[in-house]
Amino acid sequence: MPKIRKTGTKEVGFVTQSQDYLLFLEGLPTAKLNDIIVDSKGHRALITALEEEKIEAWMLDNFHPKPGETFTISPQGLRLSLQYNLFGRVINPLGVPLDGKAGLPPDGQEIDLDMIAPGIDTRELITEQFYTGLIAVDTLLPIGKGQRELIYGEPRSGKTPFLLDIIIHQKEQKRICIYNAIGRSEVDVKQFSENLTKYGGNSYTIIVAATSSDSAPLIAIAPAVACSIADHYRNLGKDVLLIFDDLASHSKYMREIALLAGRIPGRESYPADIFYQHSHLVERAGNFNEKLGKGSITLLPVIETDIENFTSLIPTNVMSMTDGHLLFSALLRAQGQYPAIEVDRSVTRVGRQTQKFIHKVLSDRIRSLLADFHELQRFSRFGTELTGQTQLIIKRGKITDELIRQEALTYIPPQAQIMLLSLVFSGFFDEKDITWVKKFKETVIKELDAQSFKEIKDAIEKDTLEDLIEKLKSKHKILEDKCQPLETSKTS
């Protein structure tokens, strides 16, 4: 018989077996999945499985109970002080500060670790573009507000600088950003936090970190806690950017727990419910109506994997749950390209419908130009034998490739992006070489965003692409004059 001792209405469970952070208990007949249980010293554990004769639980605190010790169901559950100002803070999934600052109040909002994703009656069509300030994304691979876009690629392919860039660029959009570090090193988390502070992104960003030095259960619940924080601000009508960095690490810790618990392994030894574990997190993102405060959660889950593992279980699982993916290449990063996105192998399934009409038409022309350029590029060494039209395509393709490259932490407004890429088709760069473009690209962008182009900027949404190209032709001399003094001073 299970050993149950009642004191009033309090039920007690006894530890029968303990393996590292994994507990098995007898008792607690009214316990439910995801209940929090505590021992006499306040150490917490999460109930994860109910069997006829025993209960399985994960220790959340750094403590290893011995057989015979007792646990009771916590009436408080797992709580976070969401009403407290968490912006600029680095906390673990239990709300413990990792930034050396003051602790948080013990009371707060209860966190549901198995929240069901909102239904279709609470959702709205995604119609607003989520601007990143990066040409490669905003023009060629747009993201919509409320979209779920997978970020995946090899190690050292520039994913983290890209995420930092996006967060920093949300300041003007007044979006709340939640960065969930899953199994990252303490050094990586500290560096990310310091960079956010350095560039002013900490005032609207919360970092929820379960580092590689934490226990597997703490890492396992980290995405659910980050989702609950995002849900809180969404319900207040806020637009939220949520980043999981990364779900590949999360999967490995889930596999470790499942194997330790003796569960039957599935493909690649992952637990059979790994698809559910990730999909019920991903589905909580979206664009919502007044039933949920008219807020939104834009989700960027990250998966870091070697190139030979792109078709393995976790990347393909998450790819099937999301609305597109951006593929990052370590080779492009080594060649100095930023962001190091392989445009031809990346997809956005929702973002295109959010682009302004002229931006969408321009995007089609740029993608077509780049496709023709990459096809013809291998023949470029026979330059004298190519037709004039073919040479023009190759030249414009090279110029476009260079224009898409950006320095990290540089924001290019949407109107300036449209005008800059339209200059390719107006013939402005036809007599320029790559060296000239590299030298004066920033000058051109700055001028496009200046007062002299205000009339064109204000009419962009009403104009056709051909109208815009004609207007830009009349401004070629202004751009030439802006670059000429610089060119003269640099050569003198």
Coordinates of C-alpha atoms in Angstrom, one line a residue:
M1 CA 0.0 0.0 0.0
P2 CA 1.2 3.5 -0.7
K3 CA 2.5 5.3 2.4
I4 CA 0.3 8.3 3.0
R5 CA 0.2 10.4 6.1
K6 CA -2.4 13.1 6.5
T7 CA -2.2 16.1 8.8
G8 CA -5.5 17.9 8.4
T9 CA -5.8 18.2 4.6
K10 CA -2.1 17.9 3.9
E11 CA -0.9 14.8 2.0
V12 CA 2.6 13.5 2.3
G13 CA 4.6 11.5 -0.2
F14 CA 7.8 9.5 0.6
V15 CA 10.8 9.3 -1.7
T16 CA 11.4 5.6 -2.6
Q17 CA 14.1 6.1 -5.1
S18 CA 16.4 8.9 -6.2
Q19 CA 18.7 9.0 -9.3
D20 CA 20.5 12.3 -9.5
Y21 CA 17.7 14.9 -10.2
L22 CA 15.0 12.2 -10.8
L23 CA 12.7 11.1 -7.9
F24 CA 10.2 8.4 -7.4
L25 CA 7.7 8.8 -4.6
E26 CA 4.8 6.9 -3.0
G27 CA 1.8 8.8 -1.7
L28 CA 0.2 12.1 -2.7
P29 CA -3.0 10.5 -4.1
T30 CA -4.5 13.8 -5.4
A31 CA -1.3 15.0 -7.1
K32 CA -1.6 16.0 -10.8
L33 CA 0.9 16.4 -13.6
N34 CA 3.0 19.6 -13.4
D35 CA 2.2 20.1 -9.7
I36 CA 5.0 21.5 -7.6
I37 CA 6.0 19.5 -4.5
V38 CA 8.3 20.7 -1.8
D39 CA 10.2 19.1 1.1
S40 CA 10.5 20.5 4.6
K41 CA 13.4 22.8 3.6
G42 CA 11.5 24.3 0.6
H43 CA 13.3 22.4 -2.1
R44 CA 11.0 22.1 -5.1
A45 CA 10.3 19.3 -7.6
L46 CA 8.0 19.0 -10.6
I47 CA 5.7 16.0 -11.0
T48 CA 6.1 14.7 -14.5
A49 CA 4.5 11.2 -14.5
L50 CA 1.8 9.4 -12.5
E51 CA 1.8 5.6 -12.3
E52 CA -0.4 3.3 -10.3
E53 CA 2.1 2.7 -7.5
K54 CA 4.5 5.7 -7.8
I55 CA 5.0 9.3 -8.9
E56 CA 7.9 10.5 -11.0
A57 CA 9.3 14.0 -10.3
W58 CA 12.2 16.2 -11.4
M59 CA 14.2 18.2 -8.8
L60 CA 14.2 21.8 -9.8
D61 CA 16.5 23.0 -7.0
N62 CA 20.1 21.9 -6.5
F63 CA 19.3 19.2 -4.0
H64 CA 19.5 15.4 -4.0
P65 CA 16.9 13.9 -1.5
K66 CA 17.4 10.5 0.0
P67 CA 14.8 7.6 0.2
G68 CA 12.4 8.2 3.1
E69 CA 12.4 12.0 2.9
T70 CA 8.9 13.6 2.5
F71 CA 7.4 16.0 0.1
T72 CA 4.0 17.8 0.1
I73 CA 2.1 19.5 -2.7
S74 CA 2.9 23.2 -2.8
P75 CA -0.2 25.5 -2.7
Q76 CA 1.9 28.2 -4.4
G77 CA 3.0 26.3 -7.4
L78 CA 5.8 27.8 -9.5
R79 CA 5.5 31.6 -9.4
L80 CA 7.2 34.6 -11.0
S81 CA 6.8 38.2 -10.0
L82 CA 5.7 39.4 -13.5
Q83 CA 4.2 42.6 -12.0
Y84 CA 7.8 43.5 -10.9
N85 CA 10.0 45.3 -13.5
L86 CA 11.9 42.4 -15.1
F87 CA 13.4 44.5 -17.9
G88 CA 17.1 44.4 -18.0
R89 CA 17.2 41.4 -15.7
V90 CA 18.8 38.0 -16.1
I91 CA 16.9 35.3 -14.2
N92 CA 16.7 31.5 -14.3
P93 CA 13.4 29.7 -14.8
L94 CA 12.7 29.8 -11.1
G95 CA 13.0 33.5 -10.9
V96 CA 16.4 33.5 -9.2
P97 CA 18.6 36.5 -10.4
L98 CA 21.7 35.6 -12.3
D99 CA 22.9 39.2 -12.7
G100 CA 24.0 39.9 -9.2
K101 CA 21.1 42.4 -8.6
A102 CA 18.4 42.3 -5.9
G103 CA 16.2 39.3 -5.6
L104 CA 12.6 39.2 -6.8
P105 CA 9.6 39.2 -4.4
P106 CA 8.5 35.6 -3.5
D107 CA 4.9 36.1 -4.5
G108 CA 3.7 36.6 -8.0
Q109 CA 1.8 35.0 -10.9
E110 CA 1.6 31.2 -11.1
I111 CA 3.4 29.7 -14.1
D112 CA 1.5 27.0 -16.1
L113 CA 4.2 24.8 -17.6
D114 CA 1.7 23.0 -19.9
M115 CA -0.4 25.9 -21.1
I116 CA -2.5 25.0 -24.1
A117 CA -2.0 27.2 -27.2
P118 CA -4.8 29.7 -27.9
G119 CA -7.4 28.5 -30.3
I120 CA -8.2 29.8 -33.8
D121 CA -11.0 32.0 -32.5
T122 CA -8.4 34.2 -30.7
R123 CA -6.2 34.7 -33.7
E124 CA -6.0 37.3 -36.5
L125 CA -4.5 37.2 -39.9
I126 CA -0.8 38.3 -39.9
T127 CA -0.8 41.5 -42.0
E128 CA 1.9 43.7 -40.4
Q129 CA 5.6 43.3 -41.2
F130 CA 8.1 42.7 -38.5
Y131 CA 11.0 45.0 -39.5
T132 CA 14.5 44.0 -38.5
G133 CA 16.5 46.8 -40.3
L134 CA 18.4 44.1 -42.3
I135 CA 17.9 44.2 -46.1
A136 CA 18.4 40.5 -46.6
V137 CA 15.5 39.8 -44.3
D138 CA 13.1 42.8 -44.7
T139 CA 13.2 42.7 -48.5
L140 CA 14.0 39.1 -49.5
L141 CA 12.8 37.0 -46.6
P142 CA 10.3 39.2 -44.7
I143 CA 8.9 38.2 -41.3
G144 CA 5.4 39.1 -40.2
K145 CA 4.4 40.2 -36.7
G146 CA 3.3 37.0 -35.0
Q147 CA 5.2 34.7 -37.4
R148 CA 7.3 31.8 -36.3
E149 CA 10.5 31.8 -38.2
L150 CA 13.2 29.1 -37.5
I151 CA 16.8 30.3 -37.3
Y152 CA 19.1 27.5 -38.0
G153 CA 22.7 26.8 -39.2
E154 CA 26.1 25.8 -38.2
P155 CA 28.2 26.9 -35.3
R156 CA 30.0 30.2 -35.8
S157 CA 27.6 31.2 -38.6
G158 CA 26.6 34.5 -37.1
K159 CA 23.2 33.6 -35.5
T160 CA 23.8 35.2 -32.1
P161 CA 25.0 38.6 -33.6
F162 CA 21.9 38.5 -35.8
L163 CA 19.6 37.9 -32.8
L164 CA 21.3 40.7 -30.9
D165 CA 20.9 43.0 -33.9
I166 CA 17.2 42.3 -34.1
I167 CA 16.6 42.9 -30.4
I168 CA 18.5 46.2 -30.5
H169 CA 16.5 47.3 -33.6
Q170 CA 13.1 46.8 -31.7
K171 CA 13.6 49.9 -29.5
E172 CA 11.8 52.3 -31.9
Q173 CA 9.1 49.7 -32.5
K174 CA 8.4 49.6 -28.7
R175 CA 8.4 45.8 -28.7
I176 CA 9.1 43.7 -25.6
C177 CA 11.9 41.1 -26.2
I178 CA 12.4 37.9 -24.3
Y179 CA 15.6 36.0 -24.9
N180 CA 15.6 32.4 -23.6
A181 CA 19.1 31.0 -23.3
I182 CA 18.8 27.2 -23.2
G183 CA 21.9 25.2 -22.3
R184 CA 24.2 28.1 -23.3
S185 CA 27.4 28.7 -21.3
E186 CA 27.4 31.2 -18.5
V187 CA 30.0 33.2 -20.4
D188 CA 27.8 33.4 -23.5
V189 CA 24.8 34.6 -21.5
K190 CA 26.9 37.2 -19.7
Q191 CA 28.4 38.5 -22.9
F192 CA 24.9 38.7 -24.6
S193 CA 23.6 40.6 -21.6
E194 CA 26.6 43.0 -21.6
N195 CA 26.1 43.7 -25.3
L196 CA 22.4 44.4 -24.8
T197 CA 23.3 46.9 -22.1
K198 CA 26.0 48.4 -24.2
Y199 CA 23.7 49.1 -27.1
G200 CA 20.6 50.1 -25.1
G201 CA 18.5 47.0 -25.6
N202 CA 18.3 46.0 -22.0
S203 CA 15.5 48.5 -21.1
Y204 CA 12.9 46.4 -22.9
T205 CA 14.5 42.9 -22.8
I206 CA 14.2 40.0 -20.3
I207 CA 16.7 37.2 -20.3
V208 CA 15.6 33.8 -19.0
A209 CA 18.7 31.7 -18.8
A210 CA 19.2 28.0 -18.0
T211 CA 22.9 27.6 -18.5
S212 CA 24.9 24.4 -19.2
S213 CA 25.9 24.3 -15.5
D214 CA 22.2 24.0 -14.5
S215 CA 20.4 20.7 -14.0
A216 CA 18.6 19.1 -16.9
P217 CA 15.1 19.7 -15.4
L218 CA 15.8 23.4 -15.1
I219 CA 16.9 23.6 -18.7
A220 CA 13.8 21.5 -19.8
I221 CA 11.3 23.9 -18.3
A222 CA 13.1 27.1 -19.4
P223 CA 11.2 27.5 -22.7
A224 CA 7.8 27.0 -21.0
V225 CA 8.7 29.7 -18.4
A226 CA 9.8 32.1 -21.2
C227 CA 6.5 31.4 -23.0
S228 CA 4.5 32.2 -19.9
I229 CA 6.3 35.6 -19.6
A230 CA 5.5 36.3 -23.2
D231 CA 1.9 35.3 -22.7
H232 CA 1.6 37.8 -19.8
Y233 CA 2.7 40.7 -21.9
R234 CA 0.7 39.6 -24.9
N235 CA -2.4 39.7 -22.7
L236 CA -1.6 43.3 -21.8
G237 CA -1.8 44.1 -25.6
K238 CA 2.0 44.2 -26.1
D239 CA 3.9 43.0 -29.2
V240 CA 6.5 40.5 -28.0
L241 CA 9.6 39.0 -29.6
L242 CA 10.4 35.6 -28.1
I243 CA 13.7 33.8 -28.9
F244 CA 14.5 30.2 -28.0
D245 CA 18.3 29.8 -28.2
D246 CA 18.4 26.9 -28.8
L247 CA 15.9 24.0 -29.2
A248 CA 18.6 21.5 -30.3
S249 CA 20.2 21.8 -26.8
H250 CA 16.7 21.6 -25.2
S251 CA 16.2 18.3 -27.1
K252 CA 19.4 16.8 -25.9
Y253 CA 18.5 17.5 -22.2
M254 CA 15.0 16.1 -22.7
R255 CA 16.6 12.9 -24.2
E256 CA 18.9 12.7 -21.2
I257 CA 16.0 12.9 -18.8
A258 CA 13.9 10.3 -20.7
L259 CA 16.7 7.8 -20.9
L260 CA 17.4 8.2 -17.1
A261 CA 13.7 7.7 -16.4
G262 CA 13.8 4.4 -18.4
R263 CA 11.4 5.5 -21.1
I264 CA 11.5 3.7 -24.4
P265 CA 13.6 5.7 -26.8
G266 CA 12.3 6.8 -30.2
R267 CA 14.2 7.9 -33.3
E268 CA 17.7 9.1 -32.5
S269 CA 17.0 8.0 -28.9
Y270 CA 14.8 11.1 -28.3
P271 CA 11.6 10.6 -26.3
A272 CA 8.5 9.7 -28.2
D273 CA 6.8 13.0 -27.3
I274 CA 9.6 15.4 -28.4
F275 CA 7.5 16.7 -31.3
Y276 CA 4.7 17.5 -28.8
Q277 CA 7.1 19.1 -26.4
H278 CA 8.3 21.6 -29.0
S279 CA 5.0 22.1 -31.0
H280 CA 3.0 23.1 -28.0
L281 CA 5.6 25.8 -27.3
V282 CA 5.8 27.0 -30.9
E283 CA 2.0 27.1 -31.3
R284 CA 1.7 29.7 -28.5
A285 CA 3.1 32.4 -30.8
G286 CA 0.9 34.3 -33.2
N287 CA -1.1 37.5 -33.8
F288 CA -4.1 37.7 -31.5
N289 CA -7.5 39.6 -31.4
E290 CA -9.2 41.4 -28.5
K291 CA -9.9 38.2 -26.7
L292 CA -6.2 38.1 -25.8
G293 CA -5.6 41.8 -25.6
K294 CA -4.8 42.3 -29.3
G295 CA -1.1 41.5 -28.6
S296 CA 1.3 39.3 -30.6
I297 CA 4.2 36.9 -30.0
T298 CA 6.7 36.7 -32.8
L299 CA 8.8 33.6 -32.3
L300 CA 12.4 32.9 -33.5
P301 CA 13.4 29.4 -32.4
V302 CA 17.1 28.7 -33.0
I303 CA 18.6 25.3 -33.9
E304 CA 22.4 25.0 -34.1
T305 CA 23.5 21.9 -36.0
D306 CA 26.3 20.8 -38.3
I307 CA 25.6 20.8 -42.0
E308 CA 25.4 17.0 -42.3
N309 CA 22.6 17.0 -39.6
F310 CA 20.2 19.4 -41.3
T311 CA 17.9 16.6 -42.2
S312 CA 18.0 15.0 -38.7
L313 CA 14.9 14.7 -36.4
I314 CA 14.9 17.9 -34.5
P315 CA 15.6 20.4 -37.3
T316 CA 13.0 18.8 -39.6
N317 CA 10.5 18.6 -36.7
V318 CA 10.8 22.3 -35.9
M319 CA 10.9 23.2 -39.6
S320 CA 7.5 21.6 -40.0
M321 CA 6.1 23.6 -37.1
T322 CA 7.2 27.0 -38.2
D323 CA 6.3 29.5 -41.0
G324 CA 9.7 29.4 -42.6
H325 CA 13.4 29.3 -41.9
L326 CA 16.5 31.3 -42.3
L327 CA 19.6 29.1 -43.1
F328 CA 22.9 30.5 -41.8
S329 CA 26.2 29.5 -43.3
A330 CA 29.6 29.4 -41.6
L331 CA 31.2 29.7 -45.0
L332 CA 29.4 32.9 -45.9
R333 CA 30.3 34.3 -42.4
A334 CA 34.0 33.5 -43.0
Q335 CA 33.8 35.4 -46.3
G336 CA 32.6 38.5 -44.4
Q337 CA 28.9 38.4 -45.3
Y338 CA 26.5 39.7 -42.7
P339 CA 23.9 38.4 -42.1
A340 CA 25.3 35.1 -43.4
I341 CA 22.0 33.9 -44.7
E342 CA 21.7 31.6 -47.7
V343 CA 18.9 33.4 -49.4
D344 CA 18.3 30.6 -52.0
R345 CA 17.8 28.0 -49.3
S346 CA 15.8 30.1 -46.9
V347 CA 12.0 30.3 -46.9
T348 CA 9.3 32.6 -45.5
R349 CA 5.7 31.4 -45.8
V350 CA 3.8 34.3 -44.1
G351 CA 6.0 37.4 -44.3
R352 CA 5.4 38.0 -48.0
Q353 CA 1.8 38.8 -47.4
T354 CA 2.8 41.6 -45.0
Q355 CA 5.0 43.5 -47.4
K356 CA 3.9 46.8 -49.0
F357 CA 3.1 46.3 -52.6
I358 CA 6.1 48.1 -54.0
H359 CA 8.4 46.2 -51.6
K360 CA 6.9 42.9 -52.8
V361 CA 7.4 43.8 -56.5
L362 CA 11.0 44.9 -55.8
S363 CA 11.7 41.7 -53.8
D364 CA 10.5 39.6 -56.8
R365 CA 12.8 41.5 -59.2
I366 CA 15.8 41.3 -56.8
R367 CA 15.3 37.6 -56.3
S368 CA 15.0 37.0 -60.1
L369 CA 18.1 39.1 -60.7
L370 CA 20.1 37.1 -58.1
A371 CA 18.9 33.8 -59.5
D372 CA 20.0 34.8 -63.0
F373 CA 23.3 36.2 -61.6
H374 CA 24.1 33.0 -59.7
E375 CA 23.4 30.9 -62.8
L376 CA 25.5 33.1 -65.1
Q377 CA 28.3 33.8 -62.6
R378 CA 30.3 30.7 -63.6
F379 CA 30.6 32.1 -67.1
S380 CA 31.9 35.5 -65.9
R381 CA 35.5 34.7 -66.6
F382 CA 34.6 34.7 -70.3
G383 CA 33.6 38.4 -70.0
T384 CA 34.6 39.4 -73.5
E385 CA 32.5 36.6 -75.0
L386 CA 29.3 37.4 -73.2
T387 CA 26.5 39.6 -74.6
G388 CA 26.1 43.1 -73.2
Q389 CA 22.8 42.1 -71.5
T390 CA 24.5 39.1 -69.8
Q391 CA 27.4 41.2 -68.6
L392 CA 24.8 43.8 -67.2
I393 CA 23.0 41.0 -65.3
I394 CA 26.3 39.8 -63.8
K395 CA 27.4 43.3 -62.8
R396 CA 24.0 44.2 -61.3
G397 CA 24.0 40.8 -59.5
K398 CA 27.4 41.6 -57.9
I399 CA 26.3 45.0 -56.9
T400 CA 23.1 43.7 -55.4
D401 CA 25.1 41.1 -53.4
E402 CA 27.2 43.8 -52.0
L403 CA 24.2 46.1 -51.2
I404 CA 22.5 43.3 -49.2
R405 CA 25.6 42.9 -47.0
Q406 CA 25.5 45.1 -43.8
E407 CA 27.7 45.9 -40.9
A408 CA 26.5 44.5 -37.6
L409 CA 24.3 46.8 -35.5
T410 CA 23.4 49.0 -38.5
Y411 CA 19.7 49.7 -39.1
I412 CA 18.4 50.6 -42.6
P413 CA 14.8 52.0 -42.6
P414 CA 12.4 50.2 -44.9
Q415 CA 12.0 53.2 -47.3
A416 CA 15.8 53.5 -47.6
Q417 CA 16.0 49.8 -48.4
I418 CA 13.5 50.1 -51.2
M419 CA 15.2 53.1 -52.7
L420 CA 18.7 51.6 -52.4
L421 CA 17.8 48.4 -54.2
S422 CA 15.7 50.3 -56.8
L423 CA 18.9 52.3 -57.7
V424 CA 20.2 49.0 -59.1
F425 CA 17.4 49.1 -61.8
S426 CA 17.7 52.9 -62.4
G427 CA 21.2 52.4 -63.7
F428 CA 22.9 54.4 -61.0
F429 CA 25.5 51.6 -60.3
D430 CA 26.0 50.5 -63.9
E431 CA 29.2 52.5 -64.3
K432 CA 30.4 51.8 -60.7
D433 CA 32.6 49.0 -59.6
I434 CA 32.4 46.9 -56.4
T435 CA 35.2 49.0 -54.8
W436 CA 33.2 52.2 -55.3
V437 CA 30.0 50.6 -53.9
K438 CA 31.9 49.4 -50.8
K439 CA 33.4 52.8 -50.2
F440 CA 30.2 54.9 -50.7
K441 CA 27.4 52.6 -49.8
E442 CA 26.9 54.2 -46.4
T443 CA 27.0 57.7 -47.9
V444 CA 24.3 56.7 -50.4
I445 CA 22.1 55.2 -47.7
K446 CA 22.5 58.2 -45.4
E447 CA 21.5 60.5 -48.3
L448 CA 18.5 58.4 -49.2
D449 CA 17.2 58.9 -45.6
A450 CA 17.9 62.7 -45.7
Q451 CA 15.6 65.6 -46.4
S452 CA 16.4 65.8 -50.1
F453 CA 14.7 62.4 -50.7
K454 CA 11.7 63.1 -48.3
E455 CA 9.2 63.7 -51.2
I456 CA 10.1 60.4 -52.8
K457 CA 10.0 58.6 -49.4
D458 CA 6.6 60.0 -48.6
A459 CA 5.2 58.7 -51.9
I460 CA 6.7 55.3 -51.9
E461 CA 3.6 53.5 -50.8
K462 CA 1.5 55.1 -53.6
D463 CA 4.0 54.7 -56.4
T464 CA 4.6 51.8 -58.6
L465 CA 8.2 50.4 -58.8
E466 CA 8.6 51.9 -62.3
D467 CA 7.5 55.4 -61.0
L468 CA 10.0 55.1 -58.2
I469 CA 12.8 54.2 -60.6
E470 CA 12.1 57.2 -62.8
K471 CA 12.1 59.5 -59.8
L472 CA 15.4 58.1 -58.6
K473 CA 16.9 58.7 -62.0
S474 CA 16.3 62.4 -61.6
K475 CA 18.2 62.2 -58.3
H476 CA 21.4 60.5 -59.6
K477 CA 23.3 63.8 -59.7
I478 CA 22.6 64.5 -56.1
L479 CA 24.0 61.2 -55.0
E480 CA 27.0 61.6 -57.3
D481 CA 27.7 65.0 -55.8
K482 CA 27.5 63.7 -52.3
C483 CA 30.0 61.0 -53.0
Q484 CA 32.3 63.1 -55.2
P485 CA 33.8 65.3 -52.5
L486 CA 34.6 62.2 -50.4
E487 CA 36.1 60.6 -53.4
T488 CA 38.2 63.6 -54.2
S489 CA 39.4 64.0 -50.6
K490 CA 40.3 60.4 -50.3
T491 CA 42.4 60.3 -53.5
S492 CA 44.1 63.7 -52.9

